[in-house]
Coordinates of C-alpha atoms and ligand atoms in Angstrom, one line a residue:
Chain A
M1 CA 35.2 -6.7 16.0
V2 CA 31.6 -6.8 14.5
E3 CA 30.0 -10.2 14.0
P4 CA 29.5 -10.8 10.2
R5 CA 25.9 -9.9 8.9
L6 CA 25.3 -8.5 12.4
G7 CA 25.3 -12.1 13.7
H8 CA 22.2 -13.0 11.5
P9 CA 22.1 -15.8 9.4
N10 CA 22.5 -16.1 5.8
L11 CA 18.9 -17.2 4.9
G12 CA 19.9 -18.1 1.2
L13 CA 18.2 -17.1 -1.9
G14 CA 14.6 -15.5 -1.4
V15 CA 11.8 -13.9 -2.9
G16 CA 9.5 -10.9 -2.4
L17 CA 6.2 -12.0 -1.4
R18 CA 3.3 -10.7 -3.8
T19 CA -0.2 -11.3 -3.5
V20 CA -0.2 -12.8 -7.1
H21 CA 1.7 -15.5 -5.8
F22 CA -0.3 -16.4 -2.8
P23 CA -2.2 -19.5 -4.4
Y24 CA 0.8 -21.0 -5.8
I25 CA 2.8 -20.9 -2.7
L26 CA -0.3 -22.3 -0.7
E27 CA -0.8 -25.1 -2.8
K28 CA 3.0 -26.0 -4.1
H29 CA 5.2 -24.9 -1.1
P30 CA 7.8 -24.4 -3.5
P31 CA 11.7 -24.8 -2.1
V32 CA 12.2 -21.2 -2.0
D33 CA 14.7 -20.5 1.2
W34 CA 12.8 -17.4 2.7
F35 CA 10.6 -14.4 2.1
E36 CA 10.3 -10.8 2.6
I37 CA 7.2 -9.2 2.7
I38 CA 6.3 -5.6 2.4
S39 CA 5.6 -4.8 6.1
E40 CA 2.7 -1.8 4.9
N41 CA 0.7 -4.7 2.9
F42 CA 0.4 -6.6 6.4
I43 CA 0.3 -4.6 9.4
D44 CA -3.2 -3.6 9.2
S45 CA -4.7 -6.6 7.5
Q46 CA -7.4 -8.5 9.0
G47 CA -8.4 -10.3 5.9
R48 CA -6.6 -12.5 3.3
P49 CA -3.3 -11.3 3.2
R50 CA -2.8 -11.5 6.6
H51 CA -4.3 -15.3 6.9
T52 CA -2.2 -16.1 4.1
L53 CA 1.0 -14.5 5.4
D54 CA 0.5 -16.7 8.8
Q55 CA 0.2 -19.8 6.9
I56 CA 3.4 -18.9 5.0
A57 CA 5.2 -17.9 8.3
E58 CA 4.7 -21.4 9.6
R59 CA 6.9 -22.8 6.5
Y60 CA 9.2 -20.3 5.8
P61 CA 11.7 -17.5 7.7
I62 CA 10.1 -14.5 7.2
V63 CA 11.9 -10.8 6.8
M64 CA 9.8 -7.4 7.2
H65 CA 10.6 -4.7 4.7
G66 CA 9.2 -1.6 4.8
V67 CA 8.5 1.7 2.8
S68 CA 7.0 4.0 5.0
L69 CA 9.4 4.6 8.2
S70 CA 10.8 7.8 6.8
I71 CA 13.7 7.6 8.9
G72 CA 15.1 10.8 7.1
S73 CA 12.1 12.9 7.3
T74 CA 12.1 16.1 9.8
D75 CA 8.3 15.0 10.8
P76 CA 7.9 13.0 14.2
L77 CA 8.4 9.3 14.0
D78 CA 5.1 7.8 14.1
F79 CA 5.0 5.4 17.0
Q80 CA 1.7 3.7 16.0
Y81 CA 3.2 2.6 13.1
L82 CA 6.4 1.4 15.1
E83 CA 4.0 -0.3 17.3
K84 CA 2.3 -2.0 14.5
L85 CA 5.8 -3.0 12.9
K86 CA 6.9 -4.6 16.3
K87 CA 3.8 -6.7 17.0
L88 CA 3.7 -7.9 13.1
A89 CA 7.4 -8.7 13.8
G90 CA 6.7 -10.6 16.7
E91 CA 4.0 -12.6 15.5
T92 CA 5.6 -13.6 12.2
D93 CA 9.0 -14.5 14.0
A94 CA 10.6 -11.5 11.4
R95 CA 14.2 -12.5 11.4
W96 CA 14.6 -8.8 11.0
V97 CA 12.9 -5.3 10.1
S98 CA 14.2 -3.2 7.3
D99 CA 13.4 0.1 5.5
H100 CA 15.2 2.6 3.6
L101 CA 17.5 5.8 4.0
C102 CA 15.1 8.1 2.5
W103 CA 12.3 10.4 3.6
T104 CA 8.6 9.8 2.4
G105 CA 7.0 13.3 3.6
V106 CA 6.9 15.9 5.5
A107 CA 4.2 18.2 7.2
G108 CA 2.3 15.2 7.8
R109 CA 1.9 13.9 4.2
N110 CA 3.3 11.0 2.7
T111 CA 4.1 11.2 -0.8
H112 CA 5.0 7.0 -1.3
D113 CA 7.9 7.8 -2.6
L114 CA 11.9 6.9 -1.3
L115 CA 13.1 10.5 -1.5
P116 CA 16.9 11.1 -1.1
V117 CA 18.2 12.8 1.9
P118 CA 21.1 15.2 1.5
L119 CA 24.5 13.5 2.5
N120 CA 25.9 15.8 4.9
E121 CA 27.0 16.0 8.8
D122 CA 23.6 17.6 9.7
T123 CA 21.6 14.8 8.0
L124 CA 23.6 12.0 9.7
R125 CA 23.3 13.2 13.4
H126 CA 19.4 13.3 12.5
V127 CA 19.2 10.1 10.8
C128 CA 21.2 8.6 13.7
S129 CA 19.4 9.7 16.3
R130 CA 16.2 8.5 14.7
I131 CA 17.6 5.0 14.0
E132 CA 18.4 4.9 18.1
T133 CA 15.0 5.7 18.6
V134 CA 13.7 3.2 16.5
Q135 CA 16.0 0.3 17.6
D136 CA 15.3 1.4 21.1
Y137 CA 11.4 0.9 20.5
L138 CA 11.9 -2.6 18.6
Q139 CA 14.1 -3.8 20.5
R140 CA 16.3 -4.6 17.6
P141 CA 18.5 -3.6 15.1
L142 CA 17.0 -1.7 12.1
V143 CA 18.4 -2.7 8.9
L144 CA 18.5 0.3 6.1
E145 CA 18.8 -0.1 2.4
N146 CA 20.4 2.3 -0.2
P147 CA 17.6 3.5 -2.0
S148 CA 17.9 4.1 -5.8
S149 CA 17.8 7.9 -6.5
Y150 CA 17.4 10.3 -9.1
V151 CA 18.9 13.5 -7.9
T152 CA 21.6 14.4 -5.7
F153 CA 22.1 18.0 -3.4
A154 CA 24.1 20.7 -3.5
E155 CA 24.1 20.5 -0.1
S156 CA 25.8 16.9 0.2
T157 CA 29.2 16.6 1.2
M158 CA 29.9 12.9 1.3
S159 CA 29.3 10.0 -0.9
E160 CA 26.7 7.5 -0.1
W161 CA 28.9 5.1 0.9
E162 CA 30.7 7.3 3.4
F163 CA 27.1 8.2 4.7
L164 CA 26.1 4.4 5.2
T165 CA 29.7 3.7 6.9
A166 CA 29.2 6.2 9.4
M167 CA 25.5 5.7 10.0
T168 CA 26.0 1.9 10.9
E169 CA 29.4 2.8 12.5
A170 CA 27.5 5.3 14.8
T171 CA 24.3 3.3 15.5
E172 CA 25.3 -0.3 15.0
C173 CA 22.2 -0.6 12.4
G174 CA 22.5 -3.2 9.8
L175 CA 22.8 -2.3 6.0
L176 CA 20.5 -4.0 3.4
L177 CA 22.7 -3.4 0.2
D178 CA 20.7 -3.4 -3.0
V179 CA 22.7 -4.2 -5.7
N180 CA 20.5 -3.0 -8.5
N181 CA 20.2 0.2 -6.7
V182 CA 23.9 0.8 -6.3
Y183 CA 24.0 0.2 -10.4
V184 CA 21.1 2.5 -11.0
S185 CA 22.1 5.2 -8.8
S186 CA 25.7 5.1 -10.3
V187 CA 24.2 5.6 -13.8
N188 CA 22.0 8.4 -12.4
H189 CA 24.9 10.4 -10.5
D190 CA 27.8 9.1 -12.6
F191 CA 29.7 7.2 -10.2
D192 CA 31.5 4.0 -10.3
P193 CA 29.5 1.1 -8.9
Y194 CA 32.7 -0.6 -8.1
E195 CA 34.6 2.1 -6.2
Y196 CA 31.2 2.3 -4.5
L197 CA 31.2 -1.6 -3.4
G198 CA 34.7 -1.0 -2.6
H199 CA 34.0 1.1 0.2
I200 CA 31.0 -0.9 1.8
P201 CA 31.6 -2.0 5.3
Y202 CA 30.6 -5.7 4.6
D203 CA 30.4 -6.9 8.0
R204 CA 27.8 -4.5 8.6
V205 CA 25.4 -5.9 5.6
V206 CA 22.9 -8.0 6.8
Q207 CA 20.9 -8.8 3.3
C208 CA 21.5 -7.8 -0.2
H209 CA 18.7 -7.1 -2.8
L210 CA 18.4 -7.7 -6.7
A211 CA 15.9 -6.6 -9.1
G212 CA 15.6 -5.3 -12.7
H213 CA 15.1 -1.5 -13.6
T214 CA 14.0 0.2 -16.9
H215 CA 16.7 2.2 -18.8
C216 CA 15.4 5.5 -20.1
G217 CA 18.1 6.7 -22.5
T218 CA 19.4 9.4 -20.2
H219 CA 19.1 7.5 -16.6
L220 CA 17.7 4.7 -14.9
I221 CA 14.8 3.9 -13.1
D222 CA 14.1 1.3 -10.7
T223 CA 11.1 -0.4 -11.7
H224 CA 11.4 -4.1 -10.4
D225 CA 10.0 -5.2 -13.7
G226 CA 12.0 -7.6 -15.0
K227 CA 15.2 -9.6 -14.9
V228 CA 18.4 -8.7 -13.2
I229 CA 20.9 -7.4 -16.0
D230 CA 24.4 -8.8 -16.6
P231 CA 26.4 -5.8 -15.0
V232 CA 24.2 -6.1 -11.7
W233 CA 25.1 -9.5 -11.7
Q234 CA 28.9 -8.8 -11.9
L235 CA 28.3 -6.5 -9.0
Y236 CA 26.7 -9.2 -7.0
R237 CA 29.5 -11.3 -7.6
E238 CA 31.8 -8.7 -5.9
V239 CA 29.1 -8.3 -2.9
H240 CA 29.1 -12.1 -2.3
R241 CA 33.0 -12.3 -2.2
G242 CA 33.1 -9.2 0.0
T243 CA 30.4 -10.4 2.5
G244 CA 31.6 -14.2 1.7
G245 CA 28.0 -15.1 1.4
I246 CA 24.9 -13.5 2.2
S247 CA 20.7 -13.7 2.6
T248 CA 19.6 -12.2 -1.3
L249 CA 16.2 -11.3 -2.0
L250 CA 14.8 -10.8 -5.8
E251 CA 12.3 -8.1 -5.8
W252 CA 9.7 -8.1 -8.8
D253 CA 6.7 -5.6 -8.5
A254 CA 5.6 -4.9 -11.9
Q255 CA 4.6 -7.1 -14.7
I256 CA 5.2 -9.8 -12.1
P257 CA 5.5 -13.1 -14.0
P258 CA 4.6 -16.9 -12.5
F259 CA 6.4 -17.6 -9.2
E260 CA 8.6 -20.2 -11.0
V261 CA 10.2 -17.5 -13.4
V262 CA 10.9 -15.4 -10.3
H263 CA 12.4 -18.0 -8.0
A264 CA 14.3 -19.0 -11.4
E265 CA 15.7 -15.6 -11.7
V266 CA 17.1 -15.8 -7.8
L267 CA 18.5 -18.8 -8.1
K268 CA 20.8 -17.7 -10.8
A269 CA 22.9 -15.9 -8.3
K270 CA 24.1 -19.3 -7.6
L271 CA 26.2 -18.8 -11.0
Y272 CA 28.0 -15.9 -9.4
M273 CA 28.7 -17.2 -6.3
E274 CA 31.8 -19.2 -7.8
E275 CA 33.3 -17.9 -11.1
N276 CA 30.9 -19.4 -13.4
L277 CA 29.3 -17.4 -16.1
P278 CA 25.8 -17.7 -16.7
S279 CA 24.4 -20.4 -19.0
D280 CA 22.0 -18.8 -20.8
G281 CA 23.8 -15.3 -22.0
P282 CA 23.9 -12.2 -20.5
Q283 CA 20.8 -10.2 -19.7
T284 CA 20.5 -7.0 -21.5
Q285 CA 18.4 -4.1 -20.0
G286 CA 14.9 -3.5 -20.5
E287 CA 14.4 -0.3 -22.7
S288 CA 11.4 2.0 -21.7
T289 CA 8.3 1.2 -24.0
G290 CA 7.2 4.8 -23.8
E291 CA 4.4 3.5 -21.0
A292 CA 4.6 4.8 -18.0
V293 CA 7.8 3.9 -16.0
L294 CA 7.0 4.1 -12.5
P295 CA 9.8 3.7 -9.9
H296 CA 9.3 0.9 -7.2
P297 CA 7.4 1.3 -4.3
L298 CA 4.0 0.4 -5.7
H299 CA 1.8 -1.7 -3.6
F300 CA -1.7 -2.7 -4.0
V301 CA -3.7 -5.4 -2.8
A302 CA -6.8 -6.3 -4.9
P303 CA -9.8 -7.4 -3.0
E304 CA -11.5 -10.6 -3.7
V305 CA -15.3 -10.3 -4.0
Q306 CA -18.3 -12.3 -5.3
Chain B
M1 CA 21.7 28.5 -1.4
Q2 CA 24.5 30.6 -0.5
E3 CA 22.4 33.0 1.3
N4 CA 21.4 30.2 3.6
K5 CA 24.9 29.6 5.8
E6 CA 22.7 27.2 8.0
F7 CA 21.8 24.1 6.4
D8 CA 18.0 23.4 7.0
L9 CA 16.7 19.8 6.2
E10 CA 12.9 20.6 7.2
K11 CA 12.9 23.6 4.4
L12 CA 14.6 21.5 2.1
Q13 CA 12.2 18.9 2.4
T14 CA 9.0 21.0 2.6
W15 CA 10.4 22.6 -0.5
M16 CA 11.1 19.4 -2.4
Q17 CA 7.7 17.5 -1.5
V18 CA 5.9 20.9 -2.7
V19 CA 7.6 20.8 -6.1
I20 CA 7.2 17.5 -7.0
S21 CA 3.8 17.1 -6.0
H22 CA 2.9 20.4 -7.6
A23 CA 0.1 19.4 -10.2
G24 CA 1.2 22.0 -12.9
G25 CA 4.7 20.4 -12.8
I26 CA 8.2 20.9 -11.5
E27 CA 8.8 24.4 -13.2
A28 CA 5.4 25.6 -11.9
G29 CA 6.1 24.3 -8.4
I30 CA 9.4 26.1 -8.0
A31 CA 7.8 29.4 -8.9
S32 CA 4.5 28.6 -6.6
E33 CA 4.2 30.8 -3.5
E34 CA 4.6 27.7 -1.1
A35 CA 7.7 26.7 -2.7
Q36 CA 9.2 30.2 -3.0
R37 CA 8.4 30.9 0.6
E38 CA 11.3 28.1 1.5
F39 CA 14.0 29.1 -1.4
E40 CA 13.3 32.1 -3.5
I41 CA 15.0 30.9 -6.8
A42 CA 14.1 31.1 -10.4
P43 CA 13.8 27.8 -12.0
D44 CA 16.8 28.2 -14.1
S45 CA 18.9 28.5 -10.7
L46 CA 17.7 25.1 -9.6
E47 CA 21.4 24.2 -9.6
R48 CA 21.9 25.6 -6.4
I49 CA 19.7 22.9 -4.6
I50 CA 19.7 20.0 -7.0
C51 CA 22.8 19.3 -9.0
R52 CA 22.5 18.3 -12.6
S53 CA 24.2 14.9 -13.7
N54 CA 26.3 13.9 -17.2
N55 CA 23.0 13.3 -18.8
L56 CA 20.2 15.4 -17.3
T57 CA 19.8 19.0 -16.0
S58 CA 18.4 19.8 -12.4
T59 CA 15.0 20.2 -13.3
E60 CA 14.7 17.2 -15.5
R61 CA 16.1 15.1 -12.4
L62 CA 13.8 16.5 -10.2
G63 CA 10.8 16.1 -12.9
I64 CA 11.4 12.2 -12.5
Y65 CA 10.1 12.4 -8.7
G66 CA 7.1 14.7 -10.1
N67 CA 6.1 12.4 -12.7
A68 CA 6.1 9.8 -10.2
Y69 CA 4.2 11.3 -7.7
F70 CA 1.1 11.6 -9.5
A71 CA 1.6 8.5 -11.7
R72 CA 1.9 6.2 -8.7
L73 CA -1.0 8.1 -6.7
L74 CA -3.2 7.7 -9.6
E75 CA -2.4 4.0 -10.4
C76 CA -3.6 3.0 -6.6
L77 CA -6.7 5.1 -7.1
R78 CA -7.1 3.0 -10.4
E79 CA -6.8 -0.3 -8.6
S80 CA -9.0 0.9 -5.7
F81 CA -12.1 2.1 -7.8
P82 CA -12.0 0.0 -11.6
A83 CA -15.6 0.3 -12.2
L84 CA -15.6 3.9 -11.6
A85 CA -12.7 4.2 -13.6
Y86 CA -14.4 2.2 -16.4
A87 CA -17.6 4.6 -16.0
L88 CA -15.7 7.8 -16.2
G89 CA -13.0 6.7 -18.8
D90 CA -9.4 6.8 -18.2
E91 CA -9.2 10.9 -18.9
L92 CA -12.0 11.9 -16.6
F93 CA -10.9 9.6 -14.2
D94 CA -7.4 10.9 -14.0
E95 CA -8.8 14.6 -13.9
F96 CA -11.0 13.7 -11.0
S97 CA -8.6 11.9 -9.4
L98 CA -5.7 14.8 -9.7
E99 CA -8.0 17.2 -8.1
Y100 CA -8.9 14.8 -5.4
L101 CA -5.1 14.1 -4.6
Q102 CA -4.5 17.6 -4.2
R103 CA -7.6 18.3 -1.9
Y104 CA -6.7 15.1 0.1
P105 CA -3.0 14.1 -0.3
S106 CA -2.1 11.0 1.6
Q107 CA -1.5 11.7 5.2
S108 CA -1.1 7.8 5.9
Y109 CA 1.7 5.4 5.9
S110 CA -0.4 3.1 4.0
L111 CA -1.9 3.3 0.6
C112 CA -4.4 1.3 1.5
E113 CA -6.2 4.6 2.9
L114 CA -5.6 6.6 -0.1
G115 CA -9.2 6.4 -1.7
G116 CA -11.0 7.0 1.6
H117 CA -12.4 10.4 0.9
F118 CA -12.9 9.8 -2.9
A119 CA -16.7 9.8 -2.2
S120 CA -17.1 12.5 -0.2
H121 CA -15.0 14.4 -2.4
L122 CA -17.2 14.0 -5.6
Q123 CA -20.3 15.1 -3.3
E124 CA -18.2 18.0 -2.3
T125 CA -17.4 19.1 -5.6
R126 CA -20.5 18.2 -7.5
P127 CA -20.9 20.7 -10.3
D128 CA -24.9 20.5 -10.4
A129 CA -25.7 22.3 -6.9
E130 CA -28.5 24.4 -8.9
Q131 CA -29.3 22.0 -11.5
R132 CA -29.8 19.1 -8.9
A133 CA -32.8 20.9 -7.4
S134 CA -34.4 20.7 -10.7
G135 CA -33.3 17.2 -11.2
E136 CA -31.6 17.9 -14.3
I137 CA -28.1 15.8 -13.8
D138 CA -27.8 12.7 -11.8
W139 CA -24.7 11.3 -12.9
P140 CA -22.8 12.8 -9.9
D141 CA -25.1 10.7 -7.9
F142 CA -24.1 7.3 -9.8
L143 CA -20.4 8.1 -9.5
I144 CA -20.5 8.8 -5.7
D145 CA -22.7 5.5 -5.3
L146 CA -20.2 3.6 -7.3
A147 CA -17.3 4.9 -5.5
T148 CA -18.9 4.6 -2.3
L149 CA -19.7 0.6 -2.9
E150 CA -16.1 0.0 -4.0
W151 CA -14.5 1.6 -1.2
N152 CA -16.6 -0.5 1.3
I153 CA -15.8 -3.5 -0.8
E154 CA -12.0 -2.9 -0.1
Q155 CA -12.6 -2.1 3.4
V156 CA -14.6 -5.4 4.2
F157 CA -12.2 -7.5 2.1
D158 CA -9.2 -6.6 4.5
G159 CA -11.1 -5.5 7.8
P160 CA -11.9 -7.6 10.5
G161 CA -13.8 -10.8 9.7
T162 CA -15.4 -14.0 11.8
E163 CA -13.4 -16.6 9.7
G164 CA -13.1 -19.7 11.7
I165 CA -15.5 -18.7 14.3
P166 CA -19.1 -20.2 14.0
S167 CA -21.9 -17.4 13.0
L168 CA -25.2 -17.5 14.6
A169 CA -27.7 -20.3 13.4
I170 CA -31.2 -20.0 12.6
E171 CA -32.0 -22.6 15.2
Q172 CA -30.3 -20.1 18.1
I173 CA -32.9 -17.7 17.1
E174 CA -35.5 -20.5 17.0
A175 CA -34.7 -21.3 20.5
V176 CA -35.3 -18.1 22.0
P177 CA -38.1 -18.5 24.6
P178 CA -41.1 -16.5 23.5
E179 CA -41.2 -13.9 26.7
Q180 CA -37.3 -12.9 25.8
W181 CA -37.9 -12.3 22.5
S182 CA -38.3 -8.4 22.4
Q183 CA -35.6 -7.9 24.5
M184 CA -33.2 -9.9 22.4
I185 CA -30.2 -8.2 20.8
L186 CA -28.5 -9.4 17.7
R187 CA -24.9 -9.0 17.3
P188 CA -23.9 -8.4 13.6
G189 CA -20.4 -9.9 12.6
P190 CA -17.7 -7.3 12.3
S191 CA -17.8 -7.4 8.5
L192 CA -21.3 -6.5 7.9
R193 CA -22.0 -3.3 6.3
I194 CA -25.5 -2.0 4.7
L195 CA -25.4 0.2 2.0
E196 CA -28.2 2.6 0.5
F197 CA -28.1 3.8 -3.1
Q198 CA -30.0 5.7 -5.8
F199 CA -28.6 3.7 -8.3
P200 CA -28.3 0.0 -9.3
V201 CA -24.5 0.4 -8.6
N202 CA -24.4 -3.3 -7.4
D203 CA -25.8 -4.7 -10.7
Y204 CA -23.5 -2.2 -12.4
Y205 CA -20.7 -3.5 -10.5
T206 CA -21.6 -7.2 -11.3
E207 CA -21.7 -6.3 -15.1
F208 CA -18.4 -4.5 -14.9
R209 CA -16.7 -7.4 -13.5
Q210 CA -18.1 -9.8 -16.0
E211 CA -16.7 -7.4 -18.8
N212 CA -20.3 -6.5 -20.2
K213 CA -19.4 -3.3 -20.8
P214 CA -22.5 -1.6 -18.8
E215 CA -23.8 1.7 -19.7
M216 CA -25.0 4.0 -16.9
P217 CA -28.3 2.6 -15.6
A218 CA -31.2 4.6 -14.8
P219 CA -31.7 5.5 -11.3
R220 CA -33.6 3.0 -9.1
P221 CA -32.9 2.8 -5.1
Q222 CA -30.5 -0.4 -4.6
Y223 CA -29.7 -1.6 -0.9
I224 CA -26.8 -3.9 -0.3
A225 CA -25.4 -5.8 2.2
L226 CA -21.6 -6.5 2.3
N227 CA -19.8 -9.2 4.4
R228 CA -16.9 -11.5 4.3
R229 CA -17.1 -15.1 4.4
E230 CA -13.8 -17.4 3.7
Y231 CA -12.2 -14.1 3.0
V232 CA -14.1 -13.4 0.1
V233 CA -16.4 -10.2 0.0
R234 CA -19.9 -11.5 -0.5
R235 CA -22.8 -8.8 -2.1
L236 CA -26.3 -9.5 -1.4
E237 CA -29.2 -7.3 -2.6
I238 CA -31.8 -6.4 0.2
E239 CA -35.3 -5.0 0.3
P240 CA -35.7 -1.5 1.6
L241 CA -37.4 -3.0 4.4
E242 CA -34.6 -5.2 5.3
Y243 CA -32.4 -2.5 5.2
R244 CA -34.2 -0.1 7.6
L245 CA -34.7 -3.3 10.0
L246 CA -30.9 -4.0 9.8
E247 CA -30.0 -0.2 10.1
R248 CA -31.8 -0.5 13.4
I249 CA -30.3 -3.8 14.6
L250 CA -26.7 -2.7 13.7
C251 CA -27.3 0.5 16.0
G252 CA -27.9 -2.1 18.8
N253 CA -31.5 -1.6 19.2
S254 CA -33.5 -4.7 20.9
L255 CA -35.3 -6.9 18.3
G256 CA -38.7 -5.6 20.0
D257 CA -37.8 -1.8 19.5
V258 CA -36.4 -2.5 15.7
I259 CA -39.8 -4.6 14.9
Q260 CA -42.3 -2.2 16.4
R261 CA -40.6 0.9 14.6
V262 CA -39.9 -0.6 11.3
A263 CA -43.4 -2.3 11.0
A264 CA -45.3 1.2 12.0
E265 CA -43.1 2.7 9.3
A266 CA -43.7 0.5 6.6
E267 CA -47.4 0.1 7.1
V268 CA -47.2 -3.6 6.4
P269 CA -50.1 -5.8 8.0
L270 CA -48.5 -7.4 11.2
E271 CA -49.0 -11.0 10.1
Q272 CA -47.4 -10.2 6.7
F273 CA -44.4 -8.6 8.5
A274 CA -44.0 -11.5 10.8
E275 CA -43.9 -14.0 7.6
L276 CA -41.3 -11.5 6.0
L277 CA -39.1 -11.6 9.2
Q278 CA -38.8 -15.2 9.1
Q279 CA -37.7 -15.3 5.4
W280 CA -34.9 -12.2 6.4
F281 CA -33.7 -14.4 9.4
Q282 CA -33.2 -17.4 7.3
K283 CA -31.7 -15.3 4.5
W284 CA -29.5 -13.3 7.1
T285 CA -28.4 -16.6 9.2
T286 CA -27.5 -18.3 5.6
A287 CA -25.4 -15.3 4.6
Q288 CA -23.6 -15.5 7.7
F289 CA -24.7 -11.7 9.0
F290 CA -24.8 -12.4 12.6
S291 CA -22.5 -13.9 15.0
S292 CA -24.6 -13.9 18.5
I293 CA -28.1 -13.2 20.0
S294 CA -28.2 -12.1 23.6
S295 CA -30.6 -10.8 26.2
P296 CA -29.0 -7.6 27.9
Q297 CA -31.3 -8.1 31.1
A298 CA -31.0 -11.9 31.5
E299 CA -27.2 -11.9 30.9
T300 CA -27.6 -14.7 28.8
S301 CA -26.0 -15.5 25.5
I302 CA -27.1 -18.1 23.3
D303 CA -24.4 -18.2 20.7
Ligands
FE2_1 FE1 15.4 -2.7 -2.7

């Protein structure tokens, strides 16, 4: 019998910490339940970003979310990187450390994208053995997220939920269930998102993500640049029911609006914790405007200079 | 992939990375020698590796990653080098960046490192090896200077600093007993960097940030000190002589050594030099360049 959420608390409704919101957060101390940081933006920082994080970590619970672990790669694990993750996790009292079920590069290179792995027994063994190494090193369970993906492989022999279930059973790692990613991938790969959720081992889910995406006509791209659309909220209702309540975080990474807008968006989750319908009508999905549509992740911290 | 009975993840990842990061697009990537070494397939049999969806072919689906690869990294370079991107214009900047990304693909877990070789790449690929000798074109030097300035600003912004630690005050320098003066060593704060340019790129950068749409300036040497105070990068123009002094101070030479060598090189009368030094120490301490002054022999630190 596994404890729900691997024993982690339900932190409530949180927001992804972005540098444009630093001044607002430091000044207003908004009543947000918790923050998730992009680990790579802080593990090497010796300037303003890290200084601000330290101040924020004094008031709010922090969770670390990475994009460079590359757990599915055949390159060796980067222990220097892991060392920095572990150090920052200790210093900010990070409640847990997460990354994605993906690979980011091979042959010493980093594409800075979250590339999917073929879902079969071979990759499962490979990923599980690396998860165990990472968990031994970090001395805590790793939490892994289902990424949005745009291809599937001829060599895949199982569904993503089968892979995730087997992975968490073998390693006791946690799951970060990105509800928007389930939806994006379901459209891109022609599966039923409710069937996917129906097979998720909810007691292993530590956290979930919500975000907006872009509709490109023939497929969806996970752009994190807008509000959560109604079908994703409906899936969230299902996740809430299945988990019995879960730390929920909104990611907004492009065309980032003022903090209040981002915060208000994640607070809408309350409406789906009961059987209420949203009062402001359903949100329809953003159409691609023909401008560059970039999937997450894209993170850059602009320097302050005089 | 029927010819591969054994599933090989490394092979698949190597292949996929080559294909999606190919500058000529997915199809050229699939046909490239590097990719063919992993999987000898024609673009129209891609379905042996990548499945199609109801709406998209295998090539179109893989192309989403291909488009994102350069777009994401170009975006990141544009944010690292905004003034350079303005100077070059979008099209040329993208062209230079595309070349750069192929020569120096990211090898770091962090995007912050991405632009680290940009200035040296511009130097290595400057188109004017011959004309340069005859002084015909100088814009490559301008671009290299600008890239160097922007890169250093970014490094100073997020690198080590001394926020919260008092910096060296002028009174502490004045308190050094005259007989110890020449052995003293000034320790710079960790964020201090000095830069030497052939073009006044610091002025250009200021104009750019004030949205004054600057034109490429005429060449003139410019010397800049960068440091960080209260988490904000400060830019300070310095004199050529100041630059020479700081250069030697940053190497850890004693003040006696530094002053003797620079004064001799500069051919400035000693009294005038002494006066300048006094002004500069004042300027440097006000700008919080240094963290301490100490004498290695006496093992005394006056900080
Ligand atoms: Fe996510």
